Coordinates of C-alpha atoms in Angstrom, one line a residue:
M33 CA -6.4 -80.8 -11.4
L34 CA -4.7 -83.7 -13.2
V35 CA -1.1 -83.5 -14.4
L36 CA 0.3 -85.3 -17.6
F37 CA 3.9 -86.1 -17.1
E38 CA 6.0 -87.8 -19.8
T39 CA 9.0 -90.0 -18.9
A40 CA 11.3 -92.3 -20.8
A41 CA 9.6 -95.3 -19.2
G42 CA 6.0 -94.2 -19.9
Y43 CA 3.2 -91.7 -19.3
A44 CA 2.2 -90.8 -15.7
I45 CA -1.0 -89.1 -14.6
F46 CA -0.9 -87.3 -11.3
K47 CA -3.7 -85.8 -9.1
V48 CA -2.9 -82.5 -7.4
L49 CA -4.0 -82.7 -3.8
D50 CA -3.6 -79.1 -2.8
E51 CA -4.4 -76.7 -5.7
Q52 CA -4.2 -73.6 -3.5
K53 CA -0.4 -74.0 -3.2
L54 CA -0.1 -73.6 -7.0
Q55 CA -0.9 -69.9 -6.6
Q56 CA 2.4 -69.4 -4.7
V57 CA 4.7 -70.0 -7.6
D58 CA 7.9 -68.7 -5.9
S59 CA 7.6 -71.0 -2.9
L60 CA 6.3 -74.1 -4.8
W61 CA 9.7 -75.7 -4.9
K62 CA 9.6 -76.1 -1.1
E63 CA 6.8 -78.6 -1.4
F64 CA 9.1 -80.9 -3.4
E65 CA 12.2 -80.8 -1.1
T66 CA 11.6 -84.4 0.1
P67 CA 9.6 -87.4 -1.3
E68 CA 7.3 -87.2 1.7
K69 CA 6.4 -83.5 1.0
A70 CA 6.0 -84.4 -2.7
N71 CA 3.5 -87.2 -2.0
K72 CA 1.4 -84.7 0.0
M73 CA 1.4 -82.4 -2.9
V74 CA 0.6 -84.8 -5.8
K75 CA -0.5 -88.4 -6.0
L76 CA 0.1 -90.9 -8.8
K77 CA -3.3 -91.8 -10.5
H78 CA -2.1 -93.9 -13.4
F79 CA 1.2 -95.0 -15.1
E80 CA 1.3 -96.4 -18.7
K81 CA 4.6 -98.1 -19.2
F82 CA 6.2 -98.4 -22.7
Q83 CA 6.8 -102.0 -23.9
D84 CA 10.0 -101.3 -25.7
T85 CA 12.3 -98.6 -27.1
T86 CA 10.5 -98.5 -30.4
E87 CA 7.2 -97.5 -28.7
A88 CA 9.0 -95.0 -26.6
L89 CA 10.7 -93.5 -29.7
A90 CA 7.3 -93.3 -31.5
A91 CA 5.7 -91.5 -28.5
A92 CA 8.7 -89.1 -28.1
T93 CA 8.8 -88.2 -31.8
A94 CA 5.0 -87.6 -31.8
M95 CA 5.4 -85.3 -28.7
V96 CA 8.3 -83.4 -30.4
E97 CA 6.2 -82.8 -33.5
G98 CA 3.2 -81.7 -31.4
K99 CA 1.0 -84.7 -32.2
I100 CA -0.9 -87.2 -30.1
G101 CA 0.6 -90.8 -30.2
K102 CA -1.5 -93.9 -30.0
S103 CA -0.3 -94.7 -26.4
L104 CA -1.1 -91.1 -25.2
K105 CA -4.5 -91.2 -26.8
K106 CA -5.2 -94.5 -25.1
V107 CA -4.2 -93.1 -21.7
L108 CA -6.2 -89.9 -22.0
K109 CA -9.4 -91.8 -23.1
K110 CA -8.9 -94.3 -20.3
V111 CA -8.2 -92.1 -17.4
V112 CA -8.8 -88.4 -18.0
A113 CA -12.0 -88.8 -19.9
K114 CA -13.6 -90.2 -16.9
E115 CA -12.9 -87.0 -15.0
A116 CA -13.7 -84.5 -17.9
H117 CA -14.5 -81.8 -15.4
E118 CA -10.9 -81.8 -14.2
Q119 CA -8.3 -79.6 -15.8
L120 CA -5.2 -81.2 -17.4
A121 CA -1.9 -79.6 -16.8
I122 CA 0.6 -80.1 -19.6
T123 CA 4.1 -78.8 -20.5
D124 CA 3.6 -78.1 -24.2
A125 CA 0.9 -75.5 -25.1
K126 CA 0.9 -76.8 -28.7
L127 CA 0.1 -80.3 -27.6
G128 CA -2.6 -78.9 -25.3
G129 CA -4.4 -77.3 -28.3
V130 CA -4.4 -80.6 -30.2
I131 CA -5.7 -82.5 -27.1
K132 CA -8.5 -79.9 -26.6
E133 CA -9.4 -80.1 -30.3
K134 CA -9.6 -83.9 -30.6
L135 CA -10.6 -85.1 -27.1
N136 CA -12.4 -82.0 -25.9
L137 CA -10.4 -81.7 -22.7
N138 CA -9.6 -78.5 -20.8
C139 CA -5.8 -78.1 -20.8
V140 CA -3.8 -75.7 -18.7
H141 CA -0.3 -74.3 -19.3
S142 CA 1.1 -71.6 -17.0
P143 CA 4.3 -70.7 -15.0
A144 CA 2.8 -72.5 -12.0
V145 CA 2.4 -75.7 -14.1
A146 CA 6.0 -75.4 -15.3
E147 CA 7.2 -75.1 -11.7
L148 CA 5.0 -78.1 -10.7
M149 CA 6.5 -80.2 -13.5
R150 CA 10.0 -79.2 -12.3
G151 CA 9.2 -80.4 -8.8
I152 CA 7.8 -83.7 -10.0
R153 CA 10.9 -84.3 -12.1
T154 CA 13.1 -83.9 -9.1
Q155 CA 11.2 -86.5 -7.0
I156 CA 10.1 -88.8 -9.9
E157 CA 11.7 -91.9 -8.3
G158 CA 9.8 -91.5 -5.1
L159 CA 6.5 -90.6 -6.8
I160 CA 6.4 -93.6 -9.3
T161 CA 6.4 -96.8 -7.3
G162 CA 7.4 -100.1 -8.8
L163 CA 10.0 -98.7 -11.1
P164 CA 13.7 -99.0 -10.0
P165 CA 16.0 -96.0 -10.6
R166 CA 18.4 -98.1 -12.7
E167 CA 15.7 -99.1 -15.1
I168 CA 14.6 -95.4 -15.5
S169 CA 18.2 -94.3 -16.3
A170 CA 18.7 -97.2 -18.8
M171 CA 15.4 -96.4 -20.6
S172 CA 16.4 -92.7 -20.7
L173 CA 19.7 -93.5 -22.3
G174 CA 18.2 -95.8 -24.9
L175 CA 15.5 -93.3 -25.8
A176 CA 18.1 -90.5 -26.1
H177 CA 20.2 -92.5 -28.5
S178 CA 17.2 -93.6 -30.6
L179 CA 15.8 -90.0 -30.7
S180 CA 19.2 -88.7 -31.8
R181 CA 19.4 -91.2 -34.6
Y182 CA 15.9 -90.3 -35.7
K183 CA 16.7 -86.6 -35.7
L184 CA 19.9 -87.0 -37.7
K185 CA 18.2 -89.5 -40.1
F186 CA 21.0 -91.9 -39.3
S187 CA 21.4 -94.7 -41.9
P188 CA 24.2 -97.2 -42.6
D189 CA 24.1 -96.2 -46.2
K190 CA 25.0 -92.6 -45.3
V191 CA 28.4 -93.4 -43.7
D192 CA 30.8 -91.2 -45.6
T193 CA 33.9 -92.4 -43.6
M194 CA 34.0 -95.4 -46.0
I195 CA 34.4 -93.0 -48.9
V196 CA 37.2 -91.1 -47.2
Q197 CA 39.1 -94.3 -46.6
A198 CA 38.4 -95.7 -50.0
I199 CA 39.6 -92.7 -51.9
S200 CA 42.8 -92.5 -49.8
L201 CA 43.5 -96.1 -50.4
L202 CA 42.9 -95.7 -54.1
D203 CA 45.5 -92.9 -54.3
D204 CA 48.0 -95.0 -52.3
L205 CA 47.5 -97.9 -54.7
D206 CA 48.1 -95.7 -57.7
K207 CA 51.4 -94.5 -56.3
E208 CA 52.5 -98.0 -55.5
L209 CA 51.4 -99.3 -58.9
N210 CA 53.5 -96.6 -60.6
N211 CA 56.6 -97.5 -58.5
Y212 CA 56.2 -101.2 -59.1
I213 CA 55.6 -100.9 -62.9
M214 CA 58.5 -98.5 -63.3
R215 CA 60.8 -101.0 -61.4
C216 CA 59.5 -103.9 -63.5
R217 CA 60.1 -102.2 -66.8
E218 CA 63.6 -101.1 -65.7
W219 CA 64.4 -104.6 -64.3
Y220 CA 63.2 -106.6 -67.3
G221 CA 64.5 -103.9 -69.7
W222 CA 68.1 -105.1 -69.1
H223 CA 67.1 -108.5 -70.6
F224 CA 64.5 -107.4 -73.3
P225 CA 64.6 -103.6 -73.7
E226 CA 62.6 -103.5 -77.0
L227 CA 59.5 -104.9 -75.3
G228 CA 59.0 -101.7 -73.2
K229 CA 58.8 -99.6 -76.4
I230 CA 56.4 -102.0 -78.2
I231 CA 53.9 -102.5 -75.4
T232 CA 52.8 -99.2 -73.8
D233 CA 50.0 -100.5 -71.6
N234 CA 51.4 -101.3 -68.1
L235 CA 49.1 -104.2 -67.3
A236 CA 49.5 -105.8 -70.7
Y237 CA 53.3 -105.4 -70.3
C238 CA 53.3 -107.2 -66.9
K239 CA 51.1 -110.0 -68.2
S240 CA 53.3 -110.5 -71.3
V241 CA 56.5 -110.6 -69.2
R242 CA 54.7 -113.1 -66.8
K243 CA 53.9 -115.3 -69.8
I244 CA 57.1 -115.0 -71.8
G245 CA 59.8 -115.3 -69.1
D246 CA 63.1 -115.5 -71.0
R247 CA 63.1 -113.7 -74.3
T248 CA 64.2 -116.9 -76.1
N249 CA 60.7 -118.3 -75.3
V250 CA 58.9 -115.6 -77.4
A251 CA 58.9 -117.6 -80.6
T252 CA 57.1 -120.5 -78.9
T253 CA 54.7 -118.4 -76.7
D254 CA 51.2 -117.5 -77.9
L255 CA 50.4 -113.9 -76.9
S256 CA 47.2 -113.6 -79.0
D257 CA 45.0 -113.4 -75.9
L258 CA 47.0 -110.4 -74.6
L259 CA 48.2 -108.5 -77.7
P260 CA 46.9 -107.8 -81.2
E261 CA 48.4 -109.7 -84.1
E262 CA 50.5 -106.8 -85.4
V263 CA 52.0 -106.1 -81.9
E264 CA 52.6 -109.9 -81.3
A265 CA 54.5 -110.2 -84.6
E266 CA 56.6 -107.1 -83.8
V267 CA 57.5 -108.5 -80.4
K268 CA 58.6 -111.8 -81.9
L269 CA 60.7 -110.0 -84.5
A270 CA 62.3 -107.8 -81.8
A271 CA 63.1 -110.8 -79.7
E272 CA 65.3 -112.3 -82.4
I273 CA 67.5 -109.2 -82.8
S274 CA 67.3 -108.0 -79.2
M275 CA 70.4 -106.2 -77.7
G276 CA 69.5 -107.2 -74.1
T277 CA 71.9 -109.0 -71.8
E278 CA 71.6 -112.6 -70.7
V279 CA 70.1 -113.2 -67.2
S280 CA 69.8 -116.2 -65.0
E281 CA 66.6 -118.1 -64.3
E282 CA 66.5 -116.8 -60.7
D283 CA 66.5 -113.2 -62.0
I284 CA 63.6 -114.0 -64.3
L285 CA 61.7 -115.7 -61.4
N286 CA 62.0 -112.5 -59.3
V287 CA 60.8 -110.3 -62.1
M288 CA 57.8 -112.6 -62.6
H289 CA 56.9 -112.4 -58.9
L290 CA 57.0 -108.6 -59.2
C291 CA 54.7 -108.9 -62.3
D292 CA 52.3 -111.0 -60.2
Q293 CA 52.1 -108.3 -57.5
V294 CA 51.4 -105.6 -60.2
I295 CA 48.6 -107.7 -61.7
E296 CA 47.0 -108.4 -58.3
I297 CA 47.1 -104.8 -57.2
S298 CA 45.6 -103.7 -60.5
E299 CA 42.7 -106.1 -60.1
Y300 CA 42.2 -105.0 -56.5
R301 CA 42.2 -101.3 -57.6
T302 CA 39.5 -102.1 -60.2
Q303 CA 37.4 -103.7 -57.5
L304 CA 38.0 -100.8 -55.1
Y305 CA 37.0 -98.3 -57.8
D306 CA 33.7 -100.2 -58.4
Y307 CA 33.0 -100.2 -54.6
L308 CA 33.8 -96.4 -54.4
K309 CA 31.5 -95.7 -57.4
N310 CA 28.6 -97.6 -55.7
R311 CA 29.1 -95.9 -52.4
M312 CA 29.2 -92.5 -54.0
M313 CA 26.0 -93.1 -55.8
A314 CA 24.4 -94.2 -52.6
I315 CA 25.6 -91.4 -50.4
A316 CA 26.0 -88.4 -52.8
P317 CA 24.2 -89.1 -56.1
N318 CA 23.8 -85.5 -57.1
L319 CA 27.5 -84.7 -56.3
T320 CA 28.5 -87.7 -58.4
V321 CA 26.5 -86.6 -61.4
M322 CA 27.9 -83.1 -61.2
V323 CA 31.7 -83.8 -60.9
G324 CA 32.1 -87.6 -61.1
E325 CA 33.0 -90.2 -58.5
L326 CA 36.7 -89.5 -58.0
V327 CA 36.4 -85.7 -57.8
G328 CA 33.4 -86.0 -55.5
A329 CA 35.1 -88.4 -53.2
R330 CA 38.2 -86.2 -53.0
L331 CA 36.1 -83.2 -52.1
I332 CA 34.5 -85.2 -49.3
S333 CA 37.9 -86.5 -48.1
H334 CA 39.4 -83.0 -48.2
A335 CA 36.5 -81.5 -46.1
G336 CA 36.5 -84.5 -43.7
S337 CA 32.8 -85.5 -44.2
L338 CA 29.8 -84.8 -46.4
L339 CA 28.2 -82.7 -43.7
N340 CA 31.4 -80.5 -43.3
L341 CA 31.5 -80.1 -47.1
A342 CA 27.9 -79.0 -47.1
K343 CA 28.8 -76.2 -44.7
H344 CA 31.3 -74.7 -47.2
P345 CA 30.1 -71.9 -49.6
A346 CA 30.5 -72.3 -53.3
S347 CA 33.6 -70.1 -53.5
T348 CA 35.4 -72.4 -51.0
V349 CA 34.3 -75.5 -53.0
Q350 CA 35.7 -73.9 -56.1
I351 CA 39.3 -73.6 -54.7
L352 CA 39.2 -76.6 -52.3
G353 CA 42.5 -78.3 -52.8
A354 CA 44.4 -75.1 -53.9
E355 CA 44.9 -73.6 -50.4
K356 CA 48.7 -73.3 -50.9
A357 CA 48.3 -71.4 -54.1
L358 CA 45.6 -69.2 -52.6
F359 CA 47.7 -68.1 -49.6
R360 CA 50.8 -67.6 -51.7
A361 CA 48.7 -65.4 -54.0
L362 CA 47.3 -63.4 -51.1
K363 CA 50.8 -63.0 -49.6
T364 CA 52.4 -61.8 -52.9
R365 CA 49.3 -59.8 -53.9
R366 CA 48.8 -61.6 -57.2
D367 CA 45.7 -63.3 -58.8
T368 CA 44.1 -66.0 -56.7
P369 CA 43.6 -69.5 -58.2
K370 CA 40.3 -70.1 -60.1
Y371 CA 40.0 -73.8 -59.3
G372 CA 41.3 -76.6 -57.1
L373 CA 40.1 -80.2 -57.1
I374 CA 37.1 -79.2 -59.2
Y375 CA 39.5 -78.7 -62.2
H376 CA 39.6 -82.4 -62.8
A377 CA 35.8 -82.6 -63.4
S378 CA 34.8 -83.4 -66.9
L379 CA 32.8 -80.2 -67.4
V380 CA 35.8 -78.1 -66.7
G381 CA 38.3 -80.3 -68.5
Q382 CA 36.4 -80.3 -71.8
T383 CA 36.1 -76.5 -72.1
S384 CA 38.7 -74.2 -73.6
A385 CA 41.2 -72.4 -71.5
K386 CA 39.5 -69.0 -72.0
I387 CA 36.3 -70.0 -70.2
K388 CA 37.6 -72.5 -67.6
G389 CA 37.3 -69.9 -64.9
K390 CA 33.7 -69.1 -65.6
I391 CA 32.7 -72.7 -65.9
S392 CA 34.5 -73.7 -62.7
R393 CA 32.6 -70.9 -60.8
S394 CA 29.3 -72.0 -62.2
L395 CA 30.0 -75.6 -61.5
A396 CA 31.1 -74.9 -57.9
A397 CA 27.8 -73.0 -57.3
K398 CA 25.7 -75.9 -58.6
T399 CA 27.9 -78.5 -56.8
A400 CA 27.4 -76.7 -53.5
L401 CA 23.6 -77.0 -53.9
A402 CA 24.0 -80.7 -54.9
I403 CA 26.2 -81.4 -51.8
R404 CA 23.6 -79.8 -49.4
Y405 CA 20.8 -81.7 -51.1
D406 CA 22.7 -85.0 -50.6
A407 CA 23.7 -84.2 -47.0
L408 CA 20.4 -82.9 -45.6
A409 CA 17.6 -84.1 -47.9
E410 CA 15.6 -87.3 -47.0
D411 CA 15.3 -88.7 -50.5
T412 CA 18.3 -90.0 -52.4
N413 CA 17.6 -89.3 -56.1
A414 CA 19.8 -87.6 -58.7
E415 CA 17.2 -85.6 -60.5
M416 CA 18.5 -82.3 -59.2
G417 CA 22.1 -83.1 -60.3
L418 CA 21.0 -84.2 -63.8
E419 CA 19.0 -81.0 -64.2
N420 CA 21.8 -78.7 -63.1
R421 CA 24.3 -80.6 -65.2
A422 CA 22.1 -80.1 -68.3
K423 CA 22.0 -76.3 -67.5
L424 CA 25.8 -76.2 -67.2
E425 CA 26.3 -78.0 -70.5
A426 CA 24.0 -75.5 -72.2
R427 CA 26.0 -72.7 -70.5
V428 CA 29.3 -74.2 -71.9
R429 CA 27.8 -74.4 -75.4
Q430 CA 26.6 -70.8 -75.1
L431 CA 30.1 -69.5 -74.1
E432 CA 31.8 -71.6 -76.7
E433 CA 29.6 -70.1 -79.4
R434 CA 30.2 -66.6 -77.9
G435 CA 26.4 -66.3 -77.7
I436 CA 26.1 -63.6 -75.1
R437 CA 22.5 -62.6 -75.2
R438 CA 21.1 -59.1 -74.5
I439 CA 19.6 -58.4 -71.2
S440 CA 16.9 -56.0 -72.5
G441 CA 14.9 -56.1 -75.7
T442 CA 13.6 -59.3 -77.3
G443 CA 16.3 -61.4 -75.7
K444 CA 16.6 -63.5 -78.8
A445 CA 19.0 -61.6 -81.0
L446 CA 22.7 -62.2 -80.4
A447 CA 24.7 -59.2 -79.2
K448 CA 27.8 -58.0 -81.0
A449 CA 30.7 -58.5 -78.6
D450 CA 33.2 -56.1 -80.2
K451 CA 36.5 -55.4 -78.6
Y452 CA 36.4 -52.3 -76.5
Q453 CA 39.0 -49.6 -77.4
H454 CA 39.5 -46.7 -75.0
K455 CA 39.8 -43.3 -76.8
S456 CA 41.2 -40.4 -74.8
D457 CA 41.0 -37.7 -77.6
V458 CA 39.6 -34.4 -76.2
R459 CA 37.6 -32.5 -78.7
V460 CA 37.5 -28.7 -78.5
Y461 CA 34.3 -26.8 -79.5
D462 CA 34.8 -24.9 -82.8
P463 CA 32.8 -21.6 -82.7
S464 CA 33.4 -20.8 -86.4
G465 CA 30.3 -22.7 -87.4
D466 CA 28.1 -20.4 -85.3
S467 CA 28.5 -17.3 -87.6
T468 CA 26.2 -17.0 -90.6
L469 CA 28.2 -14.0 -92.2
P470 CA 30.4 -14.7 -95.2
T471 CA 34.1 -15.0 -94.5
T472 CA 36.4 -12.3 -96.0
S473 CA 38.8 -13.2 -98.8
K474 CA 42.5 -13.9 -98.2
K475 CA 43.6 -10.9 -100.3
R476 CA 41.4 -8.5 -98.2
K477 CA 42.9 -10.0 -95.0
F478 CA 46.4 -9.5 -96.3
E479 CA 45.7 -5.8 -97.1
E480 CA 44.2 -5.3 -93.7
E481 CA 47.3 -6.7 -92.0
E482 CA 49.6 -4.4 -94.1
Q483 CA 47.5 -1.4 -93.1
Q484 CA 47.8 -2.3 -89.4
E485 CA 51.6 -2.5 -89.7
E486 CA 51.8 0.9 -91.5
E487 CA 49.7 2.7 -88.9
P488 CA 52.3 2.8 -86.1
Q489 CA 54.9 4.0 -88.6
Q490 CA 52.7 6.9 -89.8
Q491 CA 52.0 8.2 -86.3
P492 CA 55.4 9.9 -85.6
K493 CA 55.5 11.7 -89.1
P494 CA 53.9 15.0 -88.0
K495 CA 56.8 15.4 -85.4
K496 CA 59.4 14.7 -88.1
V497 CA 57.8 17.4 -90.5
K498 CA 57.9 20.0 -87.8
K499 CA 61.5 19.1 -87.0
E500 CA 62.5 19.4 -90.7
K501 CA 60.8 22.8 -91.0
A502 CA 62.6 23.9 -87.8
A503 CA 65.9 22.7 -89.3
A504 CA 65.2 24.5 -92.6
A505 CA 64.4 27.7 -90.7
E506 CA 67.6 27.4 -88.7
A507 CA 69.5 26.9 -92.0
E508 CA 67.9 30.1 -93.5
A509 CA 68.7 32.0 -90.3
E510 CA 72.3 30.9 -90.6
A511 CA 72.4 31.9 -94.2
E512 CA 71.3 35.4 -93.3
A513 CA 73.8 35.5 -90.5
E514 CA 76.5 34.7 -93.0
A515 CA 75.5 37.6 -95.1
E516 CA 75.5 40.0 -92.2
S517 CA 78.5 38.8 -90.2
E518 CA 81.6 37.3 -91.4
E519 CA 82.0 34.2 -89.2
P520 CA 84.2 31.2 -90.0
K521 CA 82.5 28.4 -91.9
K522 CA 83.6 25.8 -89.4
K523 CA 81.0 27.0 -86.8
K524 CA 78.2 26.8 -89.4
K525 CA 79.2 23.3 -90.4
K526 CA 79.1 22.1 -86.8
K527 CA 75.6 23.5 -86.2
K528 CA 74.4 21.9 -89.4
H529 CA 75.9 18.5 -88.5
E530 CA 74.2 18.7 -85.0
A531 CA 70.8 19.5 -86.5
A532 CA 71.1 16.7 -89.0
A533 CA 72.2 14.2 -86.2
E534 CA 69.1 15.2 -84.2
V535 CA 66.8 14.5 -87.1
V536 CA 68.5 11.2 -87.9
E537 CA 68.3 9.9 -84.2
E538 CA 64.7 10.6 -83.5
P539 CA 62.8 8.5 -86.1
T540 CA 64.7 5.3 -85.3
V541 CA 62.9 4.9 -82.0
T542 CA 59.3 3.4 -82.1
E543 CA 56.6 3.6 -79.5
E544 CA 57.8 0.3 -77.9
G545 CA 61.5 1.4 -77.9
A546 CA 62.4 -1.2 -80.5
V547 CA 63.5 -0.6 -84.2
S548 CA 61.7 -2.5 -86.9
P549 CA 63.2 -3.2 -90.4
S550 CA 60.7 -1.0 -92.3
E551 CA 61.5 1.9 -90.0
E552 CA 65.3 1.5 -90.6
Q553 CA 64.6 1.8 -94.4
T554 CA 62.6 4.9 -94.0
A555 CA 65.3 6.4 -91.7
E556 CA 68.0 5.7 -94.3
K557 CA 66.0 7.4 -97.0
K558 CA 65.5 10.4 -94.8
K559 CA 69.3 10.6 -94.1
K560 CA 70.0 10.7 -97.8
K561 CA 67.4 13.5 -98.3
K562 CA 68.9 15.5 -95.4
K563 CA 72.4 15.1 -96.8
K564 CA 71.2 16.4 -100.1
K565 CA 69.6 19.5 -98.5
V566 CA 72.8 20.1 -96.4
K567 CA 74.9 20.0 -99.6
E568 CA 72.5 22.4 -101.4
T569 CA 72.7 24.8 -98.5
E570 CA 76.5 24.6 -98.4
G571 CA 76.5 25.3 -102.2
E572 CA 74.4 28.3 -101.7

């Protein structure tokens, strides 16, 4: 059995001397405890050394990808093909399949082979003669670095630390320029205050001050190369009637030195911006197309590197730079911010305030894709960024026109986006419409109601009639008793008054125990009738 062993220095072909020991996998490590035992187990048949690191890197990358390199193919044809009847032990089963397919060699990969490779690796210095240990370690280190660079697709053009430093310096220069220009305007304003109001551009102001010096020199100074004719004429007119104070030549000299500094810093800032623009187009072209050079560079600087930025989701890219507002909103349980650094992108800035949130979310989603494409893709073109930007611009136009299209149907007609109004009116079912019978007239209903009211009044009438008859019978009995016996009239009057009182008290009480106004009227009428009857009986 032959063994193919790959090292950083080259390919080694070993011959297994005792194949029976390979069956004892658990105790195979004992055969490689010392170099002497290892030489009794395997013997070096051929060693193909790499000429340089480039060849070693090519061979290593081919092995990693499961391919046969030129050097490996040469070794196999030269050594192994002569002994085609022998089996070839290899570490990678995928590589064994390729070798068997192209060179028609019988390859073996098993746990015993893996243990054999482990034993050879431990005693490699003693098994390969003519190769010092220091050289093996140096070649291993060089191959490891080369392979790492190849894996990471390392390129000097992909160094994003330059962008981080450049954008930080650009921000610092802007701050310093603002301070210097403010100081220059204030300083020279004591001598010529009208000039600051006439010339608004900072760089033009400093160049004008540098050229004018004392304001008395304005009439003889040509400013046509710095200012338009109208502005130049206005400056000369203002210099004649200026209210500024007189200053010495030394003061003017110091102001001019400050103007020189402002002009130099402005020129360097322009140069730095061009450098940053070129670096951004080289490192992150799609990100630059989506959000611009400055915003893209600030996003990379905020994340630390392009690779770190590629690990962020779109929601994080959207609010990157607004962490303070985010945590304050979470703490106070208010609305979280909709955008951070991405707010300064041209796509977000040109939209109306109503749809800035939607556009920033869409832009963050597309920007996250562009960042990952720039960080991890092999090619460096901006086609994906241009395509996504065109989609976002179409989305902006659609939202500006309020063209929210229907999800179902033809998909071409514009939907009516009416304002939603919540109605909480509860409607009760009306059963009157279910009846087909004609409704009764109001006059008939009124008569029925009167009859229902009169019915409870008519019910106690039979009792009253009986009581009246009883009273009349008593009165007749009393009249007969008067004729037969001569009793005083006072007793008769008392009995008549008691009978009348009983008749008056009873009809006032209704079934429910309450007296209605109609019953009171009937009771009064009955009282009058009874009084008349009593008077008639007394007259008799």
